[in-house]
Short mmCIF file of C-alpha atoms in Angstrom, two decimals:
data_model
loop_
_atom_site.label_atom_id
_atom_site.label_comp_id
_atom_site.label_asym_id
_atom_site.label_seq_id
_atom_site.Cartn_x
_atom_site.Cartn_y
_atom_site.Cartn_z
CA UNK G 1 0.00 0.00 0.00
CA UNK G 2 3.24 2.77 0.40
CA UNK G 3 4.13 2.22 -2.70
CA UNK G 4 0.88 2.23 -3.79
CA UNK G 5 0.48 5.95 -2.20
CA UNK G 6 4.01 6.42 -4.00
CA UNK G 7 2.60 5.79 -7.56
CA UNK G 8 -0.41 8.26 -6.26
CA UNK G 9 1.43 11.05 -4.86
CA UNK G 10 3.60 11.34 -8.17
CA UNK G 11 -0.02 10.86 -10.35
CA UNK G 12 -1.29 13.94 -7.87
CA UNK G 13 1.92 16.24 -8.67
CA UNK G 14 1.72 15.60 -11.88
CA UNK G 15 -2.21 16.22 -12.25
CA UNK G 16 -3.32 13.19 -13.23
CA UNK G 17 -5.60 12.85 -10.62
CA UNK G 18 -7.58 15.53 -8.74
CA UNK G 19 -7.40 15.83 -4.87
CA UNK G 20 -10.96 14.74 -4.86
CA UNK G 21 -9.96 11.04 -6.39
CA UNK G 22 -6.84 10.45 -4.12
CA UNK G 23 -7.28 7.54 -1.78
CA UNK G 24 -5.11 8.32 1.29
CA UNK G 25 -5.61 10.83 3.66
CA UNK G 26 -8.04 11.76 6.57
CA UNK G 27 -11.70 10.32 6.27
CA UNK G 28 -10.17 7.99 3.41
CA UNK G 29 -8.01 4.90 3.49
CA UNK G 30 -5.04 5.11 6.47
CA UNK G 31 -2.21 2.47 5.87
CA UNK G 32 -1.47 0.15 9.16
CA UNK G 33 1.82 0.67 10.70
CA UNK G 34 4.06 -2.05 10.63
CA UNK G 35 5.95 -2.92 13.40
CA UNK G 36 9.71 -3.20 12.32
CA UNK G 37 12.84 -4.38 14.26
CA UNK G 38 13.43 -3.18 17.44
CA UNK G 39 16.92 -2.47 18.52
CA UNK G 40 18.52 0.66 20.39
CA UNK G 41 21.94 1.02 21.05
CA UNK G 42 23.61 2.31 24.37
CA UNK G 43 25.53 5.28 25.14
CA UNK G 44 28.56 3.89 24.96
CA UNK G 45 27.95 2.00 21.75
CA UNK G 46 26.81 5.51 20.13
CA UNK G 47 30.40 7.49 21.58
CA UNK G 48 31.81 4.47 19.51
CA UNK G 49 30.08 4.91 16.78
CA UNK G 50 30.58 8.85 16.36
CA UNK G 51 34.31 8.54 17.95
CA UNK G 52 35.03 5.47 15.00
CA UNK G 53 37.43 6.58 12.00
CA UNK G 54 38.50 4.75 9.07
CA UNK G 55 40.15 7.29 7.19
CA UNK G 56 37.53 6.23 4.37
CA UNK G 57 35.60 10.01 3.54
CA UNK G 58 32.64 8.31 2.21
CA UNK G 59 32.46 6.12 5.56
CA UNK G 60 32.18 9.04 7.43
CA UNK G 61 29.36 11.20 5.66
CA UNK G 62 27.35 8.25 5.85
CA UNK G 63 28.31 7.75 9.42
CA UNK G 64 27.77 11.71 10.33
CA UNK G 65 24.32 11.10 8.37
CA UNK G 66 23.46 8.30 10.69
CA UNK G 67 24.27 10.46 13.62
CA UNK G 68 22.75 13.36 12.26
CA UNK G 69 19.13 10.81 12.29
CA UNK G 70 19.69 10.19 15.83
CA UNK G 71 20.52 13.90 17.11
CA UNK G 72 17.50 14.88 15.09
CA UNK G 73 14.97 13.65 16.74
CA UNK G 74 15.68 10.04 15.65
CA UNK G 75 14.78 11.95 11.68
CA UNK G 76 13.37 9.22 8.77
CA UNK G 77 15.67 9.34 6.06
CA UNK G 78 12.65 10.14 3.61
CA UNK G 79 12.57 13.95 5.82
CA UNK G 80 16.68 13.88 6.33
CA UNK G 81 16.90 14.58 2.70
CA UNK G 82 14.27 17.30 2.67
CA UNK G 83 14.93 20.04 5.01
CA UNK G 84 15.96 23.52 3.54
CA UNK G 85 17.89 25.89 4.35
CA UNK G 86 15.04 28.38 5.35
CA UNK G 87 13.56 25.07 7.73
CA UNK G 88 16.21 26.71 10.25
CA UNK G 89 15.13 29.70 12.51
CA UNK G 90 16.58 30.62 16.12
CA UNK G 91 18.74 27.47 16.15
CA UNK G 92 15.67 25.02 15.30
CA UNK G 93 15.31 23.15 12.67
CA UNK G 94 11.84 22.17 11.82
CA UNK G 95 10.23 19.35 9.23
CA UNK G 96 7.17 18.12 8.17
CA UNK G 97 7.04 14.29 7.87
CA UNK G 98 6.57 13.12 4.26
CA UNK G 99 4.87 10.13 5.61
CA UNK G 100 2.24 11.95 7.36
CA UNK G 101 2.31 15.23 5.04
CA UNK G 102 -0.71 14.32 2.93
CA UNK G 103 -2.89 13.22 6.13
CA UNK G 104 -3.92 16.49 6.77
CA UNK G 105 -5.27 15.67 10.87
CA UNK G 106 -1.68 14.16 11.41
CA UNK G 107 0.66 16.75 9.19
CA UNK G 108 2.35 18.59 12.06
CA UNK G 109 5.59 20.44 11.63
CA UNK G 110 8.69 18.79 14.34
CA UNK G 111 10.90 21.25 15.66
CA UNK G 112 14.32 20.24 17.35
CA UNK G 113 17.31 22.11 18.81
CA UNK G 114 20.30 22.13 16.81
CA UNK G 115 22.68 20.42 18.81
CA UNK G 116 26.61 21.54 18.91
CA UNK G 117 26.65 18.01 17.02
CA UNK G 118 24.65 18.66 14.29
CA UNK G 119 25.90 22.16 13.27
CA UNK G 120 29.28 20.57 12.78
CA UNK G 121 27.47 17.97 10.43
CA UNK G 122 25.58 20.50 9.03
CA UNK G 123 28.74 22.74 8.10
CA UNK G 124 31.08 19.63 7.10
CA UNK G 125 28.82 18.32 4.63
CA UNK G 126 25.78 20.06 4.23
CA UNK G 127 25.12 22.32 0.83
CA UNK G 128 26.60 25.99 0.36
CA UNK G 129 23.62 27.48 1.80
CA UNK G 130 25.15 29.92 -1.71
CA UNK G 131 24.07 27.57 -4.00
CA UNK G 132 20.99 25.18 -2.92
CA UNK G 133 18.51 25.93 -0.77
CA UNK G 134 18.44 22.50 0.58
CA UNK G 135 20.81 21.97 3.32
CA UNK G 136 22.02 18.52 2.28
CA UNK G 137 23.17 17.53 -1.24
CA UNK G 138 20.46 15.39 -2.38
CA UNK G 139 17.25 17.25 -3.72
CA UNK G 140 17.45 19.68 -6.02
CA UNK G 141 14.65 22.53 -7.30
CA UNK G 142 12.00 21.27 -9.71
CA UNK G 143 12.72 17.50 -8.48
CA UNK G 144 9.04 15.72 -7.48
CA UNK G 145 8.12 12.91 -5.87
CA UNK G 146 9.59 9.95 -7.89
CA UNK G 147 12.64 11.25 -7.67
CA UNK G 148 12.46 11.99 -3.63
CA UNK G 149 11.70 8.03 -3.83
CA UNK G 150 14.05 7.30 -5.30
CA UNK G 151 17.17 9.19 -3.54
CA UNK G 152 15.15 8.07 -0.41
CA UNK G 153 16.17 4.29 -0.97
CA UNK G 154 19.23 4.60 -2.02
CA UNK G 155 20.83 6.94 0.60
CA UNK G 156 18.99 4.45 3.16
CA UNK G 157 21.08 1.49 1.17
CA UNK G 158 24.21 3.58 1.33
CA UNK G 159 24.22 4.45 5.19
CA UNK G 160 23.21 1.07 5.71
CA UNK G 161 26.24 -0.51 4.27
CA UNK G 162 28.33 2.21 6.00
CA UNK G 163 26.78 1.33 8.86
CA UNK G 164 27.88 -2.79 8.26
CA UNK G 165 31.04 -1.75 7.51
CA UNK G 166 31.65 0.39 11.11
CA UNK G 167 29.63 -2.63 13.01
CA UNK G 168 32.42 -5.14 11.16
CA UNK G 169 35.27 -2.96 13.42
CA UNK G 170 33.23 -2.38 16.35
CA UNK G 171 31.44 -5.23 16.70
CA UNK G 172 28.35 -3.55 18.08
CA UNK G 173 25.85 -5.81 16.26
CA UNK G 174 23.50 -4.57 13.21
CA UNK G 175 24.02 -1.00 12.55
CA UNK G 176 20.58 -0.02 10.05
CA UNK G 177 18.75 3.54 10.24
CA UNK G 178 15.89 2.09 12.39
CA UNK G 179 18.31 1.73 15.44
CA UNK G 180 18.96 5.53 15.40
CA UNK G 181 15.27 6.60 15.49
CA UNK G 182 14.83 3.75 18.27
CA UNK G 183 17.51 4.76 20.09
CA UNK G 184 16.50 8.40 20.01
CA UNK G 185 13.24 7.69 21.76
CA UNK G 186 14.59 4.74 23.69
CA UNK G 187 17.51 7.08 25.49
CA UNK G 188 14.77 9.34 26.43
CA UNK G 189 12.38 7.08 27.90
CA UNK G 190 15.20 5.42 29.96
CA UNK G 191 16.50 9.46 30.96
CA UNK G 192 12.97 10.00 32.28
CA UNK G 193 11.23 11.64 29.88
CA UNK G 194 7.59 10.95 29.68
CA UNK G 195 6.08 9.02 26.67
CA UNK G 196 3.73 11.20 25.98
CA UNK G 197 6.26 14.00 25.32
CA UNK G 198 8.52 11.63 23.38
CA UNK G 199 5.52 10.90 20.75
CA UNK G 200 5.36 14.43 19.40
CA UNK G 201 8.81 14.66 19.44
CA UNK G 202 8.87 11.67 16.81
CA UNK G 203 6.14 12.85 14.94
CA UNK G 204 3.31 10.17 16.39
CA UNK G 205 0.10 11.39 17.03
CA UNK G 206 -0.45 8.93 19.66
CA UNK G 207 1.64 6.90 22.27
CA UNK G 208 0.68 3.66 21.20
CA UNK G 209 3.04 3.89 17.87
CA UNK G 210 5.78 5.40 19.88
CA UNK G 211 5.69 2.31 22.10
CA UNK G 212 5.75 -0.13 19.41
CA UNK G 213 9.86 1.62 18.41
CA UNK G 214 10.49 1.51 22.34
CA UNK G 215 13.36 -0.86 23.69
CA UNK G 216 13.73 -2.26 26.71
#
């Protein structure tokens, strides 16, 4: 059914369908969430992780990517490569999830500190703020939906083998994207922040889902 809503969103931009006939949304069909692997990492296993150098340049913009999900509010990849530029006001950074964008009683816009952390990311290898208006070099202007897919899975496939590459050093166990949202939310929860202020923080409209990502 996501891809499904995929094949619809790009049929929307391109106004082959009217908003009238699209089939996702509020009042219309809502797509189950799936519950995924569960698996958060530790504090020490993250200082590993964003300490670890292989003197590879490619290994470590994936890896800063990776930490960049975590620091940002545990971030999907399909928002990571989103944000612009002009997303940034008084030191926060705020997004609009594209899974939840077109669901009009769930499309609220996240906003998160920028950490010390990400900054650095942010200046290392984001865009010149110059020359794109997107901070990291992935989108460009005029690009729609297919190609947003597209990027989408294969910067996911690229961290991830990043990631397999670090965990083959460190020895830390499967290193995906997944773990960095769940461990986000998970290091929260066990710091004593309520659930019900983690939720919002991930984008959930309820705490039910945010459960479902919570380790033990």
């Amino acid at each position: 059914m996501r891809n499904i809503r995929v094949i619809m969103n790009i049929a929307k931009s391109a106004g082959i369908i009217k908003e009238a006939d699209y089939p996702f949304g509020r009042g219309r069909h809502q797509i189950k969430e799936g519950v995924g692997e569960k698996r958060a990492l530790n504090k020490m296993q993250l200082k590993a992780i964003a300490e670890y150098s292989g003197g590879n340049e490619f290994t470590d913009f994936y890896r800063n990517l990776w930490l960049f999900i975590y620091f940002c509010n545990g971030i999907n990849v399909a928002d990571l490569i989103n944000p612009k530029y002009s997303d940034i006001q008084d030191r926060e950074i705020s997004f609009v999830r594209v899974e939840t964008k077109d669901r009009t009683h769930e499309a609220k816009r996240i906003y998160t500190a920028i950490t010390s952390e990400m900054q650095t990311i942010i200046n290392k290898w984001g865009n010149d703020p110059r020359k794109s208006v997107y901070i990291f070099p992935f989108m460009k202007a005029g690009e729609g939906v297919w190609e947003h897919d597209k990027k989408k899975r294969n910067l996911t496939k690229h961290i991830n083998d990043r990631m397999k590459a670090i965990d083959e050093k460190l020895e830390i166990g499967r290193i995906t994207t997944y773990p960095a949202r769940h461990t986000y939310a998970t290091v929260l929860r066990n710091e004593g922040i309520p659930i019900f202020m983690i939720s919002p923080m991930l984008g959930h409209t309820g705490v039910t889902t945010t459960e479902r990502i919570l380790c033990k």
